[in-house]
Tab-separated table of C-alpha atoms in Angstrom:
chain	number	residue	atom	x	y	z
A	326	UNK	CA	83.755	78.209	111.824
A	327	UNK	CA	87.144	77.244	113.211
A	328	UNK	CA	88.680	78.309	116.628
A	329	UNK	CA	92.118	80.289	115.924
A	330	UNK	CA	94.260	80.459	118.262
A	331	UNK	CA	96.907	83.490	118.762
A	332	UNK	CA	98.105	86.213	120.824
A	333	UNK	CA	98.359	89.675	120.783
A	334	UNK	CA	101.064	91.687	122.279
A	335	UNK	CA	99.604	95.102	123.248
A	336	UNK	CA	101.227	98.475	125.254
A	337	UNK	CA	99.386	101.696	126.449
A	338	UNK	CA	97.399	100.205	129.304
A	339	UNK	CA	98.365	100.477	133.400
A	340	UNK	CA	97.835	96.849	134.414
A	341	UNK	CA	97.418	97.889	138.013
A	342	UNK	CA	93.870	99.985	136.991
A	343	UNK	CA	90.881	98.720	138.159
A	344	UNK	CA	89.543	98.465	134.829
A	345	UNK	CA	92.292	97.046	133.542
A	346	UNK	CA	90.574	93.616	132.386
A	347	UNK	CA	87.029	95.333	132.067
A	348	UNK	CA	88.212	97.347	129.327
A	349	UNK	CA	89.161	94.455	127.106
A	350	UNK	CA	86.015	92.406	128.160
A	351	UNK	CA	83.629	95.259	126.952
A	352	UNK	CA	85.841	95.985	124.339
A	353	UNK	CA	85.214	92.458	122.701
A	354	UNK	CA	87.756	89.874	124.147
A	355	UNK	CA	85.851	88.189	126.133
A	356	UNK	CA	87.029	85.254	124.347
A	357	UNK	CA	90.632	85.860	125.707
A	358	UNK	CA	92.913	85.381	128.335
A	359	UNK	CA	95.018	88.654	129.454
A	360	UNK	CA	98.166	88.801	131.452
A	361	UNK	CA	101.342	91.402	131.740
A	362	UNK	CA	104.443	90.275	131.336
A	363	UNK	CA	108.046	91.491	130.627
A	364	UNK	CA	106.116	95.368	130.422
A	365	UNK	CA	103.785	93.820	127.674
A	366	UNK	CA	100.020	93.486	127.163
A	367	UNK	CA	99.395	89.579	126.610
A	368	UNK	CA	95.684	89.255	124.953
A	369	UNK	CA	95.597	85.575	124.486
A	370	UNK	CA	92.753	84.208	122.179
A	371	UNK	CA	90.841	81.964	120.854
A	372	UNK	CA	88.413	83.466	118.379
A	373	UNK	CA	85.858	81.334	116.564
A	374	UNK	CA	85.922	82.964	112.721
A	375	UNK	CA	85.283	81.525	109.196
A	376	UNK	CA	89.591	82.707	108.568
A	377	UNK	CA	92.653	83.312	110.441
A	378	UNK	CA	92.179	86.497	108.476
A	379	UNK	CA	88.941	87.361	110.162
A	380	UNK	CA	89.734	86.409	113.557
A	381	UNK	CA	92.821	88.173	113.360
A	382	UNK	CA	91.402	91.476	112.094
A	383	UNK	CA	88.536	91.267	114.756
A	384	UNK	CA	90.808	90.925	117.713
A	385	UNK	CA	93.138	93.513	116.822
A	386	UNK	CA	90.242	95.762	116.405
A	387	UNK	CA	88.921	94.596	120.256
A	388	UNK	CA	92.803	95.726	121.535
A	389	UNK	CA	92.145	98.648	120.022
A	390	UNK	CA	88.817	99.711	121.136
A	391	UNK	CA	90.166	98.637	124.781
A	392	UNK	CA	92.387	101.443	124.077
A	393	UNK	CA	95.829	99.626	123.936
A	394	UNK	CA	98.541	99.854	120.744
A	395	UNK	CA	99.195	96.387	119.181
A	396	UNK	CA	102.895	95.637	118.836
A	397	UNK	CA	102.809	92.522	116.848
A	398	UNK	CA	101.042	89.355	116.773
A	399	UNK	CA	102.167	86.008	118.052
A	400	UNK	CA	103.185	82.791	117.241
A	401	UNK	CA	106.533	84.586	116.314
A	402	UNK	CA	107.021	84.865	112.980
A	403	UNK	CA	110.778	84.320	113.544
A	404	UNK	CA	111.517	80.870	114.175
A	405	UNK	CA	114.900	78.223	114.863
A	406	UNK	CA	115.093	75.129	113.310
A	407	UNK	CA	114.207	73.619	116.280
A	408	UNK	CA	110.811	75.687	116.297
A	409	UNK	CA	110.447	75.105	112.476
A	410	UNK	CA	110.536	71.309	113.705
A	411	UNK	CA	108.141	71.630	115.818
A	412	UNK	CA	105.197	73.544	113.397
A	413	UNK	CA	106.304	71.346	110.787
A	414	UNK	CA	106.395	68.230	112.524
A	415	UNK	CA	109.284	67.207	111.284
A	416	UNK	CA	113.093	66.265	112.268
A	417	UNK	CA	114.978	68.782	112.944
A	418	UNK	CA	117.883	66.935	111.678
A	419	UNK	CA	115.132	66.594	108.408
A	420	UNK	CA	114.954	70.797	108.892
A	421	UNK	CA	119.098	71.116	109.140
A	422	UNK	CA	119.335	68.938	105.822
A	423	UNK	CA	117.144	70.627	104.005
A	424	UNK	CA	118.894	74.541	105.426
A	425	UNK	CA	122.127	72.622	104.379
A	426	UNK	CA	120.517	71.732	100.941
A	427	UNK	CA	121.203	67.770	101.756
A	428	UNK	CA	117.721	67.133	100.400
A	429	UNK	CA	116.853	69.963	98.191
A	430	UNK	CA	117.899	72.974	96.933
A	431	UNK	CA	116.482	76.722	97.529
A	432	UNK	CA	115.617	76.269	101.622
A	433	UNK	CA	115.009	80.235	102.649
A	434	UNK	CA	117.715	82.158	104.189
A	435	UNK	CA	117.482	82.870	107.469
A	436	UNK	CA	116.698	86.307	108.368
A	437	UNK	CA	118.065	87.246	111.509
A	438	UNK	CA	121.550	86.152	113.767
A	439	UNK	CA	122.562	85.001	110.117
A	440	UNK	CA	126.082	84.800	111.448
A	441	UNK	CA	125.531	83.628	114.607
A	442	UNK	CA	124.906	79.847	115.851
A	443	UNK	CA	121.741	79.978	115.814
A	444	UNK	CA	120.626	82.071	113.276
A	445	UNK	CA	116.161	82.815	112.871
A	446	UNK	CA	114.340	82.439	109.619
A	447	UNK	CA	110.921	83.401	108.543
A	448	UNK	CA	108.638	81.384	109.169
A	449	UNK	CA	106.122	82.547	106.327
A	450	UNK	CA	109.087	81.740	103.892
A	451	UNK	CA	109.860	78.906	105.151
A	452	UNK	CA	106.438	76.809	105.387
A	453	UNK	CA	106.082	78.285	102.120
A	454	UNK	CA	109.081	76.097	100.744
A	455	UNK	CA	107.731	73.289	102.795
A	456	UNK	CA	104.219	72.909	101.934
A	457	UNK	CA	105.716	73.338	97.854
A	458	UNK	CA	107.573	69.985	98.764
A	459	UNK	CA	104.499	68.558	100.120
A	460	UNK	CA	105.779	68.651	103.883
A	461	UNK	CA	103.148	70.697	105.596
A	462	UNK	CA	99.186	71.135	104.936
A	463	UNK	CA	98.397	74.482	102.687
A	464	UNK	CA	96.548	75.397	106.743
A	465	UNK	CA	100.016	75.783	107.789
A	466	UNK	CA	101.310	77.943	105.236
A	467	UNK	CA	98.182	80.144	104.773
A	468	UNK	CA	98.561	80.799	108.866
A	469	UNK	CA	102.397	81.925	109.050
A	470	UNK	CA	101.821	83.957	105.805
A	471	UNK	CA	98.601	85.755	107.751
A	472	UNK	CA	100.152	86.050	110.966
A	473	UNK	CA	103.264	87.539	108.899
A	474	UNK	CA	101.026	90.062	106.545
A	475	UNK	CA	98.856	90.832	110.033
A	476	UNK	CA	101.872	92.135	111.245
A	477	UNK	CA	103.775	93.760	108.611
A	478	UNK	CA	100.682	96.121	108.329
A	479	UNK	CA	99.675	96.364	112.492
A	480	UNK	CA	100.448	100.246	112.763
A	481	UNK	CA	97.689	100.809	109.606
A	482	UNK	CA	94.054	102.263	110.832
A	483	UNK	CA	91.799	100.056	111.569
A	484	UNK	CA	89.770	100.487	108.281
A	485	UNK	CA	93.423	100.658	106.682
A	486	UNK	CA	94.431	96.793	108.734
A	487	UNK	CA	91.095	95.111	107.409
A	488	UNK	CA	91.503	96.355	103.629
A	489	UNK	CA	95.297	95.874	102.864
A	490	UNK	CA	95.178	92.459	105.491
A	491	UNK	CA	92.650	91.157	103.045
A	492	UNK	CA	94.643	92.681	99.614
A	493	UNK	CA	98.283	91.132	101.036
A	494	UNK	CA	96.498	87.714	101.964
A	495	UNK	CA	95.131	87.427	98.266
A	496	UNK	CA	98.260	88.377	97.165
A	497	UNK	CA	100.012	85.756	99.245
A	498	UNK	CA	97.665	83.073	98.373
A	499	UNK	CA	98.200	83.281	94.594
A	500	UNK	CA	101.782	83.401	95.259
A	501	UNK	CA	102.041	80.288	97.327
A	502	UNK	CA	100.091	77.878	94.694
């Protein structure tokens, strides 16, 4: 089993209750940090699982039971080049080429602040393209394509999350190879 790390942002809780933290320990995080920030639930983790898949389905569960709403779940799916740089380990100037289509053709759009100077891109779409031209593992692109389905599908039940998580991550899989 590997040790996943992520966080979930979470509402519907008063931070200033005396339970506040008690609720998500009994609940099932006890492999968490928590924190408020910005009017946000922080439920930082790192879950020992046998998937990203699992771990992620698990903790959002735990949230749940501790009687918060998940919002979404982090590393942000939405990424600069600089950040794509960063997961990638790569240049940026290597990430601008590449956006510019210097090095290859068919780099993903990005997908927000398009016009703007510095526009966001997916970051499942993109270490998609990259791990196709051999320049991050298959780990990396399986994780931003969970992390993306995970939260495409966060306001499903909980029997609902688990069942089309697991459906969109097959479906995901077979698309990237």
């Amino acid at each position: 089993m590997e040790t996943h790390e992520f966080t979930i942002i979470a509402t519907g809780l008063d931070p200033s209750a005396e339970d506040f933290e008690t609720r998500f320990l009994e609940a099932g995080c006890d492999d968490a940090t928590i924190a408020f920030q910005k009017g946000r639930i922080l439920v930082d983790f790192a879950r020992r699982a046998p998937s990203l898949e699992a771990a992620l389905a698990s903790a959002v569960d735990n949230v749940r039971a501790a009687g918060a709403q998940v919002v979404r779940i982090e590393p942000d799916p939405l990424v600069s080049l600089a950040d794509m740089a960063g997961r990638a380990q790569l240049s940026r100037s290597a990430l601008t080429n590449y956006f510019r289509g210097h090095r290859a053709e068919g780099f993903p759009p990005p997908r927000a602040r398009v016009m703007s100077d510095s526009p966001l891109w997916n970051w499942a779409d993109a270490s998609a393209w990259l791990y196709r031209r051999a320049r991050v593992s298959r780990a990396v692109a399986m994780d931003a394509l969970v992390v993306s389905e995970a939260n495409a599908l966060i306001d499903r039940d909980e029997a609902d999350f688990r069942r089309a998580l697991d459906e969109r991550v097959r479906a995901a899989v077979r698309a990237l190879d």
